[in-house]
CSV table of C-alpha atoms in Angstrom, one decimal:
chain,number,residue,atom,x,y,z
A,1,MET,CA,38.3,77.1,36.4
A,2,GLY,CA,37.7,76.2,32.7
A,3,THR,CA,36.3,72.9,31.6
A,4,THR,CA,38.2,70.8,29.1
A,5,ALA,CA,37.3,67.6,27.4
A,6,ILE,CA,39.5,64.5,27.9
A,7,THR,CA,40.9,63.4,24.6
A,8,PHE,CA,43.9,61.8,22.8
A,9,THR,CA,47.1,63.5,22.0
A,10,PRO,CA,49.2,62.4,19.9
A,11,SER,CA,51.1,67.4,15.7
A,12,ALA,CA,51.0,75.8,-0.3
A,13,THR,CA,51.0,73.7,-3.1
A,14,ALA,CA,49.0,70.6,-2.7
A,15,THR,CA,50.2,67.1,-3.5
A,16,PRO,CA,48.1,65.7,-6.4
A,17,ALA,CA,45.3,63.5,-5.2
A,18,LYS,CA,45.9,59.8,-5.7
A,19,LEU,CA,42.5,58.4,-4.9
A,20,SER,CA,41.8,57.2,-8.4
A,21,ARG,CA,44.4,54.5,-8.0
A,22,SER,CA,42.3,52.6,-5.4
A,23,THR,CA,38.8,51.5,-6.0
A,24,ALA,CA,38.5,50.3,-2.4
A,25,ALA,CA,38.6,53.8,-0.9
A,26,HIS,CA,35.5,55.8,0.1
A,27,GLY,CA,35.0,59.6,0.4
A,28,CYS,CA,33.4,60.8,3.6
A,29,SER,CA,30.9,63.1,1.8
A,30,ASN,CA,29.5,60.0,0.0
A,31,ARG,CA,29.1,57.9,3.1
A,32,LEU,CA,27.8,60.2,5.8
A,33,ASN,CA,24.1,61.2,6.1
A,34,SER,CA,25.4,64.7,6.8
A,35,PRO,CA,28.4,65.5,4.6
A,36,ILE,CA,29.5,68.5,6.6
A,37,LEU,CA,30.4,66.3,9.6
A,38,PHE,CA,34.0,65.7,8.4
A,39,ARG,CA,34.6,67.4,5.2
A,40,ASN,CA,37.1,70.2,5.0
A,41,PRO,CA,35.2,73.5,5.1
A,42,ASN,CA,36.6,75.8,2.5
A,43,PHE,CA,37.9,73.6,-0.3
A,44,LYS,CA,37.3,70.4,-2.1
A,45,THR,CA,39.7,67.6,-3.0
A,46,LYS,CA,40.7,67.2,-6.7
A,47,ARG,CA,38.2,64.3,-7.1
A,48,SER,CA,35.3,66.2,-5.6
A,49,SER,CA,32.6,67.8,-7.6
A,50,SER,CA,31.5,71.4,-6.8
A,51,LYS,CA,28.5,70.1,-5.1
A,52,SER,CA,30.6,68.4,-2.4
A,53,LEU,CA,32.0,71.6,-1.1
A,54,VAL,CA,30.4,71.9,2.3
A,55,LEU,CA,32.1,73.4,5.3
A,56,SER,CA,32.8,77.0,6.0
A,57,THR,CA,36.2,77.1,7.6
A,58,PRO,CA,39.7,75.9,6.4
A,59,LEU,CA,41.0,72.9,8.2
A,60,HIS,CA,44.6,72.0,8.5
A,61,ALA,CA,46.5,69.2,10.2
A,62,LYS,CA,50.0,68.7,11.3
A,63,SER,CA,52.4,66.1,10.0
A,64,SER,CA,56.0,65.1,10.6
A,65,SER,CA,58.7,65.4,8.1
A,66,VAL,CA,59.3,62.6,5.7
A,67,ILE,CA,62.5,60.6,6.4
A,68,GLY,CA,64.9,59.0,4.0
A,69,ALA,CA,66.6,55.7,4.4
A,70,ALA,CA,69.7,55.6,6.6
A,71,ASN,CA,72.7,53.5,5.8
A,72,GLU,CA,71.6,50.8,8.2
A,73,ALA,CA,68.0,51.1,7.4
A,74,VAL,CA,65.9,48.9,5.1
A,75,ASP,CA,66.0,50.2,1.5
A,76,ALA,CA,62.4,51.3,1.0
A,77,SER,CA,63.1,52.2,-2.6
A,78,SER,CA,63.8,48.7,-3.8
A,79,PRO,CA,61.3,47.7,-6.6
A,80,GLY,CA,58.7,45.3,-5.3
A,81,SER,CA,59.7,45.7,-1.7
A,82,ILE,CA,56.4,47.2,-0.5
A,83,GLY,CA,53.4,45.0,0.2
A,84,ALA,CA,49.7,45.7,0.2
A,85,ASN,CA,49.5,46.2,4.0
A,86,ASP,CA,52.9,47.9,4.6
A,87,LEU,CA,52.9,51.0,6.7
A,88,LEU,CA,55.1,54.2,6.8
A,89,ILE,CA,55.0,56.1,10.1
A,90,VAL,CA,56.5,59.6,9.9
A,91,GLY,CA,57.5,60.5,13.4
A,92,PRO,CA,57.5,57.0,15.2
A,93,GLY,CA,57.4,58.3,18.7
A,94,VAL,CA,55.2,57.0,21.5
A,95,LEU,CA,52.0,57.2,19.5
A,96,GLY,CA,53.6,55.9,16.3
A,97,LYS,CA,55.1,52.9,18.1
A,98,LEU,CA,51.7,52.0,19.5
A,99,VAL,CA,50.1,52.4,16.1
A,100,ALA,CA,52.8,50.0,14.7
A,101,GLU,CA,52.1,47.5,17.4
A,102,LYS,CA,48.4,47.5,16.8
A,103,TRP,CA,48.7,47.5,13.0
A,104,ARG,CA,51.0,44.4,13.2
A,105,GLU,CA,48.5,42.6,15.3
A,106,ASP,CA,46.1,42.8,12.5
A,107,HIS,CA,48.6,42.3,9.7
A,108,PRO,CA,51.3,39.9,11.0
A,109,GLY,CA,53.3,39.7,7.7
A,110,CYS,CA,53.5,43.4,7.0
A,111,GLN,CA,56.5,45.7,6.9
A,112,ILE,CA,56.5,48.8,9.0
A,113,PHE,CA,58.8,51.7,8.3
A,114,GLY,CA,59.5,54.7,10.6
A,115,GLN,CA,60.9,58.0,9.3
A,116,THR,CA,62.9,60.1,11.8
A,117,MET,CA,64.8,63.4,11.9
A,118,THR,CA,67.9,61.7,13.3
A,119,THR,CA,69.4,58.3,13.7
A,120,ASP,CA,69.3,58.5,17.5
A,121,HIS,CA,66.6,55.9,18.0
A,122,HIS,CA,67.1,53.7,15.0
A,123,ASN,CA,68.5,50.8,17.0
A,124,GLU,CA,65.5,51.0,19.3
A,125,LEU,CA,63.1,51.0,16.3
A,126,ALA,CA,64.8,48.1,14.7
A,127,LYS,CA,64.5,46.1,17.9
A,128,ILE,CA,60.7,46.4,17.9
A,129,GLY,CA,60.4,45.5,14.2
A,130,ILE,CA,60.2,49.0,12.7
A,131,ASN,CA,62.5,49.6,9.8
A,132,PRO,CA,64.2,53.0,10.4
A,133,LEU,CA,64.4,55.6,7.7
A,134,LEU,CA,66.2,58.9,7.9
A,135,LYS,CA,64.7,62.2,6.7
A,136,GLY,CA,66.3,63.4,3.6
A,137,SER,CA,66.8,60.2,1.6
A,138,LYS,CA,65.4,59.9,-1.9
A,139,ALA,CA,63.3,56.8,-1.6
A,140,THR,CA,61.2,56.4,-4.7
A,141,GLN,CA,58.9,53.7,-3.4
A,142,GLU,CA,55.3,54.6,-2.3
A,143,PHE,CA,53.4,53.1,0.6
A,144,PRO,CA,49.8,52.1,0.7
A,145,TYR,CA,49.4,53.2,4.3
A,146,VAL,CA,51.1,56.4,5.7
A,147,VAL,CA,50.6,57.9,9.1
A,148,PHE,CA,52.1,61.4,10.0
A,149,CYS,CA,52.4,61.9,13.8
A,150,ALA,CA,55.5,64.0,14.1
A,151,PRO,CA,55.3,67.2,16.2
A,152,THR,CA,55.6,70.7,14.8
A,153,SER,CA,58.4,71.6,17.2
A,154,ARG,CA,61.3,70.2,15.2
A,155,SER,CA,60.2,71.3,11.8
A,156,LEU,CA,61.2,74.4,9.9
A,157,ASP,CA,58.4,73.8,7.3
A,158,TYR,CA,55.7,71.7,8.8
A,159,PRO,CA,53.2,71.9,5.9
A,160,GLY,CA,56.1,71.1,3.5
A,161,ASP,CA,57.0,68.0,5.6
A,162,VAL,CA,53.4,66.9,5.4
A,163,ARG,CA,53.4,67.4,1.7
A,164,GLU,CA,56.5,65.3,1.4
A,165,ALA,CA,54.8,62.5,3.4
A,166,ALA,CA,51.8,62.8,1.1
A,167,SER,CA,54.1,62.2,-1.9
A,168,SER,CA,55.2,58.9,-0.3
A,169,TRP,CA,51.5,57.6,-0.3
A,170,SER,CA,50.5,55.4,-3.2
A,171,GLY,CA,46.8,56.5,-3.0
A,172,GLU,CA,45.7,53.1,-1.8
A,173,GLY,CA,44.9,52.2,1.8
A,174,SER,CA,45.0,55.4,3.9
A,175,PHE,CA,47.0,58.5,4.6
A,176,ILE,CA,46.3,60.0,8.1
A,177,PHE,CA,47.6,63.1,9.8
A,178,THR,CA,47.4,63.5,13.5
A,179,SER,CA,46.5,67.1,14.3
A,180,SER,CA,45.3,68.8,17.5
A,181,SER,CA,42.0,70.1,18.8
A,182,ALA,CA,43.6,73.5,18.9
A,183,PRO,CA,42.2,74.7,15.5
A,184,PHE,CA,38.7,74.6,16.9
A,185,ASP,CA,37.7,78.2,17.5
A,186,CYS,CA,36.3,77.6,21.0
A,187,ASP,CA,37.9,79.0,24.2
A,188,ASP,CA,34.8,79.8,26.3
A,189,ASN,CA,34.1,76.4,27.8
A,190,GLY,CA,31.5,75.7,25.2
A,191,PRO,CA,30.6,72.4,23.4
A,192,CYS,CA,32.7,71.5,20.4
A,193,ASP,CA,32.4,68.6,17.9
A,194,GLU,CA,33.8,67.7,14.4
A,195,ASP,CA,31.7,70.4,12.7
A,196,PHE,CA,32.8,73.3,14.9
A,197,PRO,CA,34.4,76.3,13.0
A,198,VAL,CA,38.2,76.7,13.2
A,199,VAL,CA,40.4,79.7,14.1
A,200,PRO,CA,40.7,82.1,11.2
A,201,ILE,CA,44.1,82.0,9.5
A,202,GLY,CA,46.3,84.9,10.8
A,203,ARG,CA,45.0,85.0,14.3
A,204,ARG,CA,47.4,82.5,16.0
A,205,PRO,CA,50.7,81.3,14.6
A,206,ARG,CA,50.3,77.8,16.2
A,207,THR,CA,46.9,77.1,14.6
A,208,ASP,CA,48.1,78.6,11.3
A,209,VAL,CA,50.7,75.9,11.0
A,210,LEU,CA,48.3,73.1,11.8
A,211,LEU,CA,45.6,74.4,9.5
A,212,LYS,CA,48.0,74.8,6.6
A,213,ALA,CA,49.3,71.2,7.2
A,214,GLU,CA,45.7,69.9,7.4
A,215,LYS,CA,44.9,71.6,4.1
A,216,VAL,CA,47.8,69.8,2.4
A,217,VAL,CA,46.5,66.5,3.8
A,218,LEU,CA,42.9,67.0,2.7
A,219,GLU,CA,43.8,68.2,-0.8
A,220,SER,CA,45.8,65.0,-1.1
A,221,ASP,CA,42.6,63.1,-0.2
A,222,GLY,CA,44.1,62.0,3.2
A,223,CYS,CA,42.3,62.2,6.5
A,224,VAL,CA,42.9,64.3,9.6
A,225,LEU,CA,42.6,63.0,13.2
A,226,ARG,CA,42.4,65.9,15.7
A,227,LEU,CA,43.5,64.8,19.1
A,228,ALA,CA,43.9,66.6,22.4
A,229,GLY,CA,46.7,66.0,24.9
A,230,LEU,CA,47.7,62.4,25.3
A,231,TYR,CA,48.9,60.5,28.3
A,232,ILE,CA,50.7,57.1,28.4
A,233,SER,CA,50.4,56.5,32.1
A,234,PHE,CA,49.2,58.3,35.2
A,235,TYR,CA,52.6,59.7,35.7
A,236,GLU,CA,52.9,61.2,32.2
A,237,ILE,CA,49.9,63.5,32.2
A,238,ASN,CA,50.3,66.9,30.7
A,239,MET,CA,48.1,69.0,32.9
A,240,SER,CA,48.1,72.0,30.5
A,241,ASN,CA,46.0,70.1,27.9
A,242,ILE,CA,42.9,68.1,27.5
A,243,PHE,CA,44.0,64.5,27.5
A,244,MET,CA,43.3,60.8,26.9
A,245,SER,CA,45.1,57.5,26.8
A,246,THR,CA,47.6,57.3,24.0
A,247,HIS,CA,46.6,53.6,23.6
A,248,ASP,CA,43.1,54.8,22.8
A,249,ALA,CA,44.4,57.3,20.3
A,250,ALA,CA,46.4,54.6,18.5
A,251,SER,CA,43.4,52.2,18.4
A,252,LEU,CA,41.2,55.0,16.9
A,253,LEU,CA,43.9,55.8,14.3
A,254,VAL,CA,44.2,52.2,13.2
A,255,ALA,CA,40.4,51.9,13.0
A,256,ILE,CA,40.3,54.9,10.7
A,257,MET,CA,43.1,53.4,8.6
A,258,LYS,CA,41.1,50.3,8.0
A,259,LYS,CA,38.2,52.2,6.7
A,260,LYS,CA,40.2,53.6,3.8
A,261,LEU,CA,38.3,56.9,3.8
A,262,ARG,CA,39.2,60.0,1.9
A,263,GLY,CA,39.2,63.7,2.7
A,264,CYS,CA,37.7,63.4,6.2
A,265,ILE,CA,38.3,65.1,9.6
A,266,PHE,CA,37.9,63.1,12.7
A,267,LEU,CA,38.1,63.9,16.4
A,268,GLY,CA,39.4,61.8,19.3
A,269,CYS,CA,38.1,62.3,22.8
A,270,ASP,CA,36.3,60.4,25.6
A,271,ASN,CA,33.2,62.6,25.8
A,272,HIS,CA,33.6,63.1,29.6
A,273,PRO,CA,34.6,66.8,30.0
A,274,LEU,CA,36.4,67.8,33.2
A,275,SER,CA,37.8,71.0,34.5
A,276,ARG,CA,41.4,71.1,35.6
A,277,GLN,CA,40.1,71.3,39.2
A,278,GLU,CA,38.0,68.2,38.7
A,279,VAL,CA,41.0,66.4,37.2
A,280,MET,CA,43.2,67.2,40.2
A,281,ASP,CA,40.3,66.2,42.6
A,282,LEU,CA,40.3,62.8,40.9
A,283,VAL,CA,44.1,62.6,41.2
A,284,ASN,CA,43.9,63.3,44.9
A,285,LYS,CA,41.1,60.8,45.3
A,286,SER,CA,43.1,58.1,43.5
A,287,GLY,CA,45.8,58.1,46.2
A,288,LYS,CA,48.5,57.5,43.6
A,289,PHE,CA,50.7,60.3,45.0
A,290,SER,CA,51.7,60.8,48.6
A,291,GLN,CA,51.4,64.6,48.4
A,292,LYS,CA,48.0,66.3,47.8
A,293,PHE,CA,47.4,68.9,45.1
A,294,GLU,CA,46.8,72.3,46.8
A,295,GLY,CA,46.0,74.7,44.0
A,296,PHE,CA,47.0,76.2,40.7
A,297,THR,CA,49.7,78.9,40.3
A,298,GLY,CA,47.6,80.9,37.9
A,299,THR,CA,44.1,81.2,36.3
A,300,ASN,CA,44.8,83.2,33.2
A,301,ASP,CA,44.6,80.4,30.6
A,302,PRO,CA,41.7,80.2,28.2
A,303,LEU,CA,38.7,78.2,29.5
A,304,GLY,CA,39.0,75.6,26.8
A,305,LYS,CA,36.3,73.5,25.2
A,306,LYS,CA,34.0,70.5,25.8
A,307,LEU,CA,34.8,68.1,23.1
A,308,ASN,CA,32.4,65.5,21.8
A,309,ASN,CA,33.2,62.9,19.0
A,310,GLU,CA,29.9,61.0,18.7
A,311,LYS,CA,30.0,61.5,14.9
A,312,THR,CA,33.5,60.0,14.6
A,313,ARG,CA,32.5,57.0,16.8
A,314,LYS,CA,29.4,56.3,14.7
A,315,GLU,CA,31.3,56.6,11.4
A,316,ILE,CA,34.3,54.4,12.5
A,317,GLY,CA,32.5,52.1,14.9
A,318,TRP,CA,35.0,52.8,17.7
A,319,GLU,CA,34.9,53.2,21.5
A,320,PRO,CA,37.8,54.0,23.9
A,321,LYS,CA,39.1,51.4,26.3
A,322,TYR,CA,39.0,54.1,29.0
A,323,PRO,CA,35.6,55.9,28.8
A,324,SER,CA,36.7,58.5,31.3
A,325,PHE,CA,39.7,59.7,33.2
A,326,ALA,CA,38.1,58.5,36.5
A,327,GLN,CA,37.8,55.0,35.1
A,328,PHE,CA,41.4,55.1,34.0
A,329,LEU,CA,42.4,56.0,37.5
A,330,GLY,CA,40.1,53.3,38.9
A,331,VAL,CA,38.0,55.7,41.0
A,332,SER,CA,34.4,56.7,41.1
A,333,GLU,CA,33.4,60.1,39.6
């Protein structure tokens, strides 16, 4: 049975870099002892010198489509309506809502906007203090903080949606795209960290979409956070993926936003790799289900990868609330 790391989940023409508008921002290559830790491999941002081109594989991240203001939503295009700590979340689903909650804890007076594909959940967003915006509006206002955490599944042009989100960023604060650990070219149960090479473009349609989206983000001087499968509670674990608490994913994302970094690639995981069999052994041991897990229906999936994000933790100064899946379940390993 393959071994997989436990981690968070969270999914063309480049948008012009806007970093020069903010003197508070820092580039990863200027702040890390080893620049290749987080920089995009095969290209540099428009503010980078040729000497800063370091990695060897193209990185790409996924973003959700930018959403325009609905009739009942707050008018984000009104001059002077956006404050220094205001946040736009493209794809305010489970992870996005947790990010909004944690961001507001640190910035009580800020406005938070959530861009969606439909108006289905606008009332729900408004009730928790997120100003709903509908994709397709022509809002002219830019936001100092933009988070893209929409999935690829509902987008016809994912990189284009990410580019649209980048155009809503003022260049101040942070622009972060939540990607997946899927682009890492490792399926043999081997170790994998922030520097690991990515799958070549053209080999897999899924990773092509993510890598192209990540490229848009990095060329816009935004940052990419690669996450594995997320879980919210014990009963919402996707057993087909590596996983980690969505709350921890949100806390890491907010911690990265506060750093105001540029052109970086980060990784979110708990550094305690488990095979799927080990995961189910812990589930049985927890006693949270009356029925016991007996076995898997197939063993043809790739072995996966053992993720390690020590470099991200050191750079951001972050640790997960749940250091391992066993601790999340409240059982000994």
